[in-house]
Structures are given as C-alpha cells and as structure tokens.
Coordinates of C-alpha atoms and ligand atoms in Angstrom, one line a residue:
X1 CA -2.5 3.8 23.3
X2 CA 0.8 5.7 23.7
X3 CA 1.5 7.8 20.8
X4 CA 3.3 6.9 17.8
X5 CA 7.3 6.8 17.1
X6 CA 7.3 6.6 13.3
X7 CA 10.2 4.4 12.3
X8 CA 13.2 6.6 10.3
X9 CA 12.7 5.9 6.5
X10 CA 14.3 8.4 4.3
X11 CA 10.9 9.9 2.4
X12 CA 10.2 13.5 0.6
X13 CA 6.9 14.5 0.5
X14 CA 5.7 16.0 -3.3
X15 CA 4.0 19.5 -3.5
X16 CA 0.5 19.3 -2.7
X17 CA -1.9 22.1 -1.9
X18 CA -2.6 22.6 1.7
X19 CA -5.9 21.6 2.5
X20 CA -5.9 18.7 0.4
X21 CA -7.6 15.2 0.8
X22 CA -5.5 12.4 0.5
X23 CA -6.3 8.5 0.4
X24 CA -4.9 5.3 0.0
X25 CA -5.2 2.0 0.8
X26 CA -3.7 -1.4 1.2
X27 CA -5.1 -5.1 0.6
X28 CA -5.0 -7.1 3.9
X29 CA -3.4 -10.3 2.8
X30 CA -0.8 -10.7 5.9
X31 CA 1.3 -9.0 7.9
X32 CA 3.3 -6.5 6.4
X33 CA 7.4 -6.6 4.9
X34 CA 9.7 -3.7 5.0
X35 CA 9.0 -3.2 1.3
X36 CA 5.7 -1.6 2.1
X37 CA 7.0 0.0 5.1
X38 CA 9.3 1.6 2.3
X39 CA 6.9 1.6 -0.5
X40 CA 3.9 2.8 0.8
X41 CA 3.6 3.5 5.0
X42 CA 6.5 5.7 5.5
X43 CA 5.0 7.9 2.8
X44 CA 1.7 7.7 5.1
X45 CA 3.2 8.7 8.0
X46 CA 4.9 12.2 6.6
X47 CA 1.4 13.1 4.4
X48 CA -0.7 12.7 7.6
X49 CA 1.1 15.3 9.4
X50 CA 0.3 17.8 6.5
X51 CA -2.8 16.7 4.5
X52 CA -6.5 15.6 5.8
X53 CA -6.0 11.7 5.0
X54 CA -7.9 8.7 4.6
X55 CA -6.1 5.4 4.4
X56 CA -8.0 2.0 4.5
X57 CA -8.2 -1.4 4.6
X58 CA -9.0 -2.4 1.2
X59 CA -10.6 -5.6 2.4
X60 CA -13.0 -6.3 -0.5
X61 CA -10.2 -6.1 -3.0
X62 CA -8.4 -8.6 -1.4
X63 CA -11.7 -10.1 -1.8
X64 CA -11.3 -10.2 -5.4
X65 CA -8.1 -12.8 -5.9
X66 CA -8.5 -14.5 -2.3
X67 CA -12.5 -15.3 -2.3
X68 CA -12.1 -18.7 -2.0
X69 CA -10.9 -19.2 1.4
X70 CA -12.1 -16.1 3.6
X71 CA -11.2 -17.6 7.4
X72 CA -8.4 -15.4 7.7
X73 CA -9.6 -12.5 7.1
X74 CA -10.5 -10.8 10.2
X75 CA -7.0 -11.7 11.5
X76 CA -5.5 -10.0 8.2
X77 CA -7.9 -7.0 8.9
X78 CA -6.1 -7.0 12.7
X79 CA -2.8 -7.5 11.4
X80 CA -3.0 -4.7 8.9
X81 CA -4.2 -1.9 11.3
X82 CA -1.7 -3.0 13.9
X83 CA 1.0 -3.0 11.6
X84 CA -0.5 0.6 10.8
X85 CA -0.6 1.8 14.0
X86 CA 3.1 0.5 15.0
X87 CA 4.5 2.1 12.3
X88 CA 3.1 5.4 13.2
X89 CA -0.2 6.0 11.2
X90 CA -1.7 8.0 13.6
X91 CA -6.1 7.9 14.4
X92 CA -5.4 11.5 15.9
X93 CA -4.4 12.6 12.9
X94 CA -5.5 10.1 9.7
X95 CA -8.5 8.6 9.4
X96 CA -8.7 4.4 9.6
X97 CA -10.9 2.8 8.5
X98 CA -12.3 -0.6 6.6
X99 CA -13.7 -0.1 2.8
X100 CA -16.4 -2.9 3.5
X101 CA -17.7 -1.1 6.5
X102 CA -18.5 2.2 4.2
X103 CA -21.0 0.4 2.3
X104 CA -21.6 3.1 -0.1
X105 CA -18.1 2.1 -1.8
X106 CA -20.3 -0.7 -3.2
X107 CA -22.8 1.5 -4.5
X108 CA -20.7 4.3 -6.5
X109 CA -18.9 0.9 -7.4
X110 CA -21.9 -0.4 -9.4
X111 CA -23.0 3.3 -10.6
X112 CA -19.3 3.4 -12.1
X113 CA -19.3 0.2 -13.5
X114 CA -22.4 1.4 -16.0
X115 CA -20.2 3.3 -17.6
X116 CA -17.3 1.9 -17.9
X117 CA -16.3 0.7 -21.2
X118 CA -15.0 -3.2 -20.8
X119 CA -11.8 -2.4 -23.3
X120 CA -10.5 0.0 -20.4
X121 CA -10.2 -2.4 -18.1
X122 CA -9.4 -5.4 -20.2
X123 CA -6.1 -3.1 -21.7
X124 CA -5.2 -2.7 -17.5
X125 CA -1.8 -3.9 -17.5
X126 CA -2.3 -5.3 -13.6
X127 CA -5.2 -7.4 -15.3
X128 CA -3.5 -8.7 -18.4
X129 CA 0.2 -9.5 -16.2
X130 CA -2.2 -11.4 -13.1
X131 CA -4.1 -13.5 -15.2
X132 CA -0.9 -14.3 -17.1
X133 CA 1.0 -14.8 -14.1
X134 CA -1.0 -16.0 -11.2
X135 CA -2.3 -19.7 -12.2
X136 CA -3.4 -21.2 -8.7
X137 CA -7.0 -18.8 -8.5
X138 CA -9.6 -18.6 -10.8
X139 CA -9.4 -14.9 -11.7
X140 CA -11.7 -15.1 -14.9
X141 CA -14.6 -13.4 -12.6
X142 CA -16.8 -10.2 -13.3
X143 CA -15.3 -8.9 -9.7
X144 CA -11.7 -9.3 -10.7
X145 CA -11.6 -7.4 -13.8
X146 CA -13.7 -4.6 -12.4
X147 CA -11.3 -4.2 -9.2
X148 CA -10.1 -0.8 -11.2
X149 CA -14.1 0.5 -11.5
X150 CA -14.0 -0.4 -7.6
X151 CA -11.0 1.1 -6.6
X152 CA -12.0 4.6 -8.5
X153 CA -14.9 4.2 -6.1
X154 CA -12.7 4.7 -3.5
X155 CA -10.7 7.6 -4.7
X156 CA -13.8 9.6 -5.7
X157 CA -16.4 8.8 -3.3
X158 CA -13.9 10.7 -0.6
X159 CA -13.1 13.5 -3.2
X160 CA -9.6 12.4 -2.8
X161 CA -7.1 14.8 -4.9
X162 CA -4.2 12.9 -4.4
X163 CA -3.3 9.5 -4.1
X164 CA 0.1 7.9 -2.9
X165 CA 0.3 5.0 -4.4
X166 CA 3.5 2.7 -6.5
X167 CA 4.3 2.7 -10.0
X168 CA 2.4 -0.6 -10.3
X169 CA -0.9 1.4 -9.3
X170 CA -0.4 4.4 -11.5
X171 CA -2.8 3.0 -14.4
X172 CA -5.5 3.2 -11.8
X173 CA -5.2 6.4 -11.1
X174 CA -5.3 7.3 -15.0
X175 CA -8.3 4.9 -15.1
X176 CA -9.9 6.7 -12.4
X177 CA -9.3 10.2 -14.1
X178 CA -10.8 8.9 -17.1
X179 CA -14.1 7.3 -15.7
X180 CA -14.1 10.8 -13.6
X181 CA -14.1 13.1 -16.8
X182 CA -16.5 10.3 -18.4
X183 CA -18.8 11.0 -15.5
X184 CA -18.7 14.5 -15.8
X185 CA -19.5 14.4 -19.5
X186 CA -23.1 12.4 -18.7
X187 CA -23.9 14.2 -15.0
X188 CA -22.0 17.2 -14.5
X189 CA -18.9 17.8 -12.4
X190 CA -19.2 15.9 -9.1
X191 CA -15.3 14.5 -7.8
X192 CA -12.2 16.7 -8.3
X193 CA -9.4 14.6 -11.0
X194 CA -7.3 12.5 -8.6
X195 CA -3.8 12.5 -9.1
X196 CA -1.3 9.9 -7.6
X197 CA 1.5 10.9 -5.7
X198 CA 4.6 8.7 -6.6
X199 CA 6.2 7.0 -3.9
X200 CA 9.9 8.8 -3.7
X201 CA 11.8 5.5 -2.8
X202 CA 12.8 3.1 -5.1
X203 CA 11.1 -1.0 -4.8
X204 CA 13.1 -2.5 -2.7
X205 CA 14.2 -5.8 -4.1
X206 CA 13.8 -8.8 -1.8
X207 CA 16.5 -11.7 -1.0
X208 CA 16.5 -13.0 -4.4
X209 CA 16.9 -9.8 -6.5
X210 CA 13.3 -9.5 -7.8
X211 CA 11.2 -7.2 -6.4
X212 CA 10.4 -7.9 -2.6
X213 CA 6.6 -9.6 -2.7
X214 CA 5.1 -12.0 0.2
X215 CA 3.9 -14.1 -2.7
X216 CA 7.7 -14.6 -3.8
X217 CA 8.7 -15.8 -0.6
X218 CA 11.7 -13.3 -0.6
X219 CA 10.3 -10.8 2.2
X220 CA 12.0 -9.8 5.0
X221 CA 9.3 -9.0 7.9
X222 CA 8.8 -6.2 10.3
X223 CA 7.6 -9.0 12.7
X224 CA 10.9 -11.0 12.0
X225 CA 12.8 -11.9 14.7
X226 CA 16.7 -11.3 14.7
X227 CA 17.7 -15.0 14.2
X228 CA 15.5 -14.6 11.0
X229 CA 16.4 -11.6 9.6
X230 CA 20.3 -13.3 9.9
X231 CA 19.1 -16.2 8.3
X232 CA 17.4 -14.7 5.3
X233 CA 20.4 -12.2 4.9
X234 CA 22.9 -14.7 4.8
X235 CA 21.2 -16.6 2.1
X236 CA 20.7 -13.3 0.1
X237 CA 21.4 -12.8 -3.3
X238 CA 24.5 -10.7 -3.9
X239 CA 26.0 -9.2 -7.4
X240 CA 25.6 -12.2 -9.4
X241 CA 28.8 -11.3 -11.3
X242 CA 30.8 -11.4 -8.7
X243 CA 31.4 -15.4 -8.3
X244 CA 35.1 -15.3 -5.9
X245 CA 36.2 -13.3 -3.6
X246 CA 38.8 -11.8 -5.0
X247 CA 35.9 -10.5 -8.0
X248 CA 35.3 -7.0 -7.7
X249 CA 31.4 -6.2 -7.1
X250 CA 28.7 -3.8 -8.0
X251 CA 27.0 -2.4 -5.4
X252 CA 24.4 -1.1 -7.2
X253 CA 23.0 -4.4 -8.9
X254 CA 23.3 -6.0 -5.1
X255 CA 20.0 -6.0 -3.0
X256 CA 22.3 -6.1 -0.1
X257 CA 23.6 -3.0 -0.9
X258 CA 19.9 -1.8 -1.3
X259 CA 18.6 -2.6 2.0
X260 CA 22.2 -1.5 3.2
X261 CA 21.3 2.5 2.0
X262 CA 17.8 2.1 4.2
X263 CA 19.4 0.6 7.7
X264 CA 23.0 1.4 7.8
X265 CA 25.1 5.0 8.9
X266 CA 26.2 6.8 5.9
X267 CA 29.8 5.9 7.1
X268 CA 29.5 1.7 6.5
X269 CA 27.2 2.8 3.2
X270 CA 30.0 4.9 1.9
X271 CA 32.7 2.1 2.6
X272 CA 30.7 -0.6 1.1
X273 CA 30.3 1.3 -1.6
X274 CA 34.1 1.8 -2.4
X275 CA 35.4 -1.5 -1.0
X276 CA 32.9 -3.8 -3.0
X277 CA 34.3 -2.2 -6.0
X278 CA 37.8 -3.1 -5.9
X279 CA 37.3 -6.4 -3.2
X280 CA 38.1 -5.0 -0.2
X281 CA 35.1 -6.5 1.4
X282 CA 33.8 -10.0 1.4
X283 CA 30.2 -10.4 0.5
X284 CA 30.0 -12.5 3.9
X285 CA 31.2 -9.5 6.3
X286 CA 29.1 -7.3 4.5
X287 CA 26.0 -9.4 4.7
X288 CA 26.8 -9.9 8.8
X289 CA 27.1 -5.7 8.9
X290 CA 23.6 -5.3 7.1
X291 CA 22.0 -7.9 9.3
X292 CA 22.9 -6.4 12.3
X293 CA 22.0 -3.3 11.6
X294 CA 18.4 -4.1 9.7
X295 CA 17.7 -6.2 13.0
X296 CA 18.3 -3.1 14.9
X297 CA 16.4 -0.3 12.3
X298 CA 13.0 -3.1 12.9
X299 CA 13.7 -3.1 16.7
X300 CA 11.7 -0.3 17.7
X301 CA 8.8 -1.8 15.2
X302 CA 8.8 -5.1 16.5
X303 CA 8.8 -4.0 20.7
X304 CA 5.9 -1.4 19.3
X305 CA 4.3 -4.1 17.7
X306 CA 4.1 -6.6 20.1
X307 CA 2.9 -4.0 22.7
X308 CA -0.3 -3.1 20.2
X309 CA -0.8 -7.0 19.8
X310 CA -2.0 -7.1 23.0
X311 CA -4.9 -4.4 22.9
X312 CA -6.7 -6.3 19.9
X313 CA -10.3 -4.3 21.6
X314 CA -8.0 -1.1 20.8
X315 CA -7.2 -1.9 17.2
X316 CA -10.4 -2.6 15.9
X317 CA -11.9 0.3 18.0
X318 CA -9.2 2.5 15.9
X319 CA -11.2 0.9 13.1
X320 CA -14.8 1.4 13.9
X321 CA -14.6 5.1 14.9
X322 CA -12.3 5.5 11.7
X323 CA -15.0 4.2 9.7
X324 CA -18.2 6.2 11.3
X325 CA -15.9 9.2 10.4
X326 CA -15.2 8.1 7.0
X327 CA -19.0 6.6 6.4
X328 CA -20.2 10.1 6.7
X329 CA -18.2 11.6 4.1
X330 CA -19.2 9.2 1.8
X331 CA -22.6 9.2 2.7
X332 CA -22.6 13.2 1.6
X333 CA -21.1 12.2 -1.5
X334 CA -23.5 9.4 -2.5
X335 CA -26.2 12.5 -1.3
X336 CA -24.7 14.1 -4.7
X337 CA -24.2 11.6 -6.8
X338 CA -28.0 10.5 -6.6
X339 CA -29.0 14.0 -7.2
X340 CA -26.6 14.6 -10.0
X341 CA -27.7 11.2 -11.9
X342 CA -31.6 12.0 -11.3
X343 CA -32.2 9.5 -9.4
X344 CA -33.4 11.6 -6.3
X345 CA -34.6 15.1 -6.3
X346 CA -32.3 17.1 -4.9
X347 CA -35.2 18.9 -2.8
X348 CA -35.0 16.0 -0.6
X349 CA -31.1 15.5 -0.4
X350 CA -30.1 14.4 3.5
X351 CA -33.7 13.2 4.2
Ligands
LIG1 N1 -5.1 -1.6 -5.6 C1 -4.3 -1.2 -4.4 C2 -3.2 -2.2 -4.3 O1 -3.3 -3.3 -4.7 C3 -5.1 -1.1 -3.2 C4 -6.2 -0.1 -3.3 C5 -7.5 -0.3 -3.4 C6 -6.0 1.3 -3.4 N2 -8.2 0.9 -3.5 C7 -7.3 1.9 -3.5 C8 -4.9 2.2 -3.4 C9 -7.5 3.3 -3.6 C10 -5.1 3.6 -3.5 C11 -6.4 4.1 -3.6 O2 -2.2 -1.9 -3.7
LIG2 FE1 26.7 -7.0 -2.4 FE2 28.2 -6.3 -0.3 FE3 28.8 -8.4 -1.8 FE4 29.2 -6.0 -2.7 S1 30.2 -6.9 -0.9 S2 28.3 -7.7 -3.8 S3 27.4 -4.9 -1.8 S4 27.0 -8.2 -0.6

C-alpha cells in the first residue's frame, strides 16, 4: 500500500515521556464522520510518529450495546481499519489490531471484574446517561455495565501510560487508575497508572448544533460525496438568534462557523468572523463558502479511501499481523499477572 498522506487537522500533541506506550481504541459501529477524524484520529496520526502505539478495534465493546444483530460486523471491522489507514494511521509505525483477536483481553477482563466493586461502575456517568438515554436496546446486561472493567483490560494488559481519548472517556481512565492501585494493594505492582491524554480540539458540533454523533443523524462523512456534503450544509443549523438577514450573528454559537475554523484559509475565517457580526454576510453565502471548501479538505480522504477499498485482502492483513504483534505483548503480561495472583508459579512462567 502506498504510504500515508495524513489529512491537515490542526492538533498539538501533550508532553509525554519519550518511550512511552500509548493505546486507544474505537468501537466499529460504521464508517467514520469528521468528528472523530477531529476528535480522536488526527490525534493518532501525530502520537504515532513519536510514541510506541497501539490502537484497536474495540470490536467486543461494540458488542456490548449492538449484540443483538451481529451481521455487520465484519464489514464495520473493514470499514474501521480502512478509514484508519486512509486517514494516515500508519502499520509501519502503530500497531493495528482487533481486541477480540487478543483473547487474553477476556481474561484480565474477568480477573478485573473480581475485584471490582459494583458501586464504581454503577456511579459511571456513561452508564447512568445510556441507560437513561438509549431506549431501543436492552442494556440491563452483566456485559454492559462491566464495559469499564473491560476497557481497563485494555489499557493495562499493554502497560499503556497514556491514553488519548475525549472528555466523554475520562471517567474510564480514572476507573482504570483506581482498579490499577486496587490491584496493586491485593498482588503487588504489575501495570504502570494510565493517564488519558485529552484530545486538544474542541467536539465538533454536527448540522443541528448538538454534538456531531452517527446515532443523531447530524454527521457529516468522510465518505460523503460533494452533492452531500452541499446538502447537509445548506440545511445546517446557523445562530439561532439570528432569524433575518439583516440580524447581526454570533459566530461562535454557529456550527457553521465551527466546521468553518477546521476547512477554510485563515483569510475567509477572519472575515466571517467580522462580517457575521455586524450582517455583512448572509448565512446562505457563507454556508455555500464552507461547503466548498469542507468538500475540498475530505477530497484527498475520499480518493485515498476509495483506493484502500479495493485491497480488502490488504486491510485485514494490516489487521492480522497487527494483532500477532499485539497478542504477544499481552500474552507476556497475562505471564505476570498469573504469577503475581498465585495462580502459576513463577518457576514456570513462558512454559
Ligand atoms: N470506550 C471507548 C469509546 O467508546 C472505546 C474503547 C474501548 C477504548 N477500550 C478502550 C478507548 C481503551 C481507549 C482505551 O470510545
Ligand atoms: Fe453562522 Fe455564517 Fe450565518 Fe454567521 S453568517 S450565523 S457564521 S452561517
């Protein structure tokens, strides 16, 4: 595969010591929007040019809210890596790979889960606001509420002292430092404390002013066309103050504006910025300008894209040597955990 031309996203990378181990994941539930091209991958892309990193497909935890209906899974699995490797995550440089195919997750998973108390994870604020909030799934499972106890599996089991994740995912990290000093307390020190590394660019907000979500139905696609992405943007939300013409408008309430400071040249950002404010600009124009110019940033994505589409015996190649690479290290850790929790002797450690 040719190598990768990551897609310009404004990103700083945090201080983080040299050699260390980074990991992070996403769920494969479809393909991916430019929220988490701006949330989560562009962040990928700079801290695997620096750091050793692991980031996965978190497959089984997409397993926890979507276990009804699995058919489409190894097409979200495909989907996911491909959108990976078009935006630039690089197998030369970061390793790929699939959490079910590291079976050892499972087991740290259920080792973790003994001592778990169940008031941390029924005070997880993910848990309370998705059982409040999603009402089409059964999510009163054992699996769902333990989806914290599985993702700390993930972090530790790699040793992983940083973790890039969005302010959503921030009490999992704390959970995961807490089950990791409660671990310590019974076994002795095994996993370093994890500590996430918060994503530098604001949520983006999608076409109807709340955050952008595939489940809203207010994403805007790295796989959409042009015609699309005109579509959606003219039927964007705007300053909802701003009701005529002749009102003068806030940019910085306007999710046009937003996705305005990601695709457009400082020059039209700086304009917008003045002319909004006293109505020198109609909300039309500047919707066309944004369009254009979003359709144009995703360009280079989509021709990428649809050139990795092709090689599907590529992709999940990328995916099965990722995962022998990643097995291993997990496998030395599970080597120590057993040993440290007495339940092998640690004269026969790698036999
Ligand atoms: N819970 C994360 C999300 O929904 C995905 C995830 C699973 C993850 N395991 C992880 C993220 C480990 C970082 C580290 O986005
Ligand atoms: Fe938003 Fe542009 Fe309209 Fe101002 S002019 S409210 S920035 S769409």
């Amino acid at each position: 595969m040719p190598p990768a031309t990551p897609l310009a996203v404004p990103s700083t990378t945090p201080a983080v010591p040299a050699n260390a181990r980074v990991l992070s994941g996403l769920r494969p539930t479809g393909k991916i929007h430019i929220g988490h091209l701006v949330g989560a991958l562009a962040n990928w892309i700079e801290l695997q040019k620096k750091y050793n990193c692991y980031f996965f497909v978190a497959d089984w935890h997409a397993l926890t809210t979507h276990y009804a209906d699995t058919s489409g899974l190894q097409q979200f699995i495909l989907d996911s890596v491909t959108d990976y490797l078009a935006v630039g995550v690089d197998p030369a440089k970061a390793v790929i790979f699939q959490q079910s195919r590291v079976p050892e997750h499972a087991e740290l998973h259920l080792l973790l889960s003994l001592i778990t108390p169940l008031g941390w994870l029924e005070r997880t604020p993910t848990y309370k606001e998705q059982r409040e909030n999603i009402q089409d799934k059964d999510l009163g499972t054992y699996g769902f509420l333990g989806y914290p106890v599985l993702q700390s599996a993930d972090i530790l089991i790699y040793k992983a002292g940083f973790v890039p994740v969005g302010a959503d995912q921030v009490a999992h990290i704390e959970l995961t430092r807490e089950i990791c000093r409660r671990f310590a307390n019974f076994y002795g020190p095994v996993f370093p404390e994890p500590q996430p590394l918060l994503t530098p660019t604001p949520r983006l907000l999608g076409t109807d002013g709340r955050k952008m979500s595939k489940s809203y139905g207010n994403a805007i696609f790295l796989s959409d066309t042009e015609t699309e992405i005109r579509s959606k943007v003219s039927n964007m939300l705007t300053d909802p103050a701003r009701q005529r013409r002749t009102d003068p408008g806030n940019p910085d309430v306007c999710p046009v504006f937003g996705l305005h400071k990601l695709c457009s040249p400082q020059e039209t950002i700086d304009t917008v910025n003045t002319e909004c404010r006293r109505a020198g600009i109609g909300c039309v124009d500047c919707k066309k300008q944004m369009a254009g110019n979003l359709a144009q940033w995703i360009a280079p994505f989509t021709e990428r894209r649809s050139k990795i589409e092709q090689q599907p015996d590529q992709v999940w190649d990328v995916l099965e040597q990722g995962s022998k690479k990643a097995h291993i290290t997990a496998a030395a850790t599970m080597e120590e955990v057993r040993a440290a929790m007495n339940l092998k002797q640690p004269s026969l450690l790698h036999s």
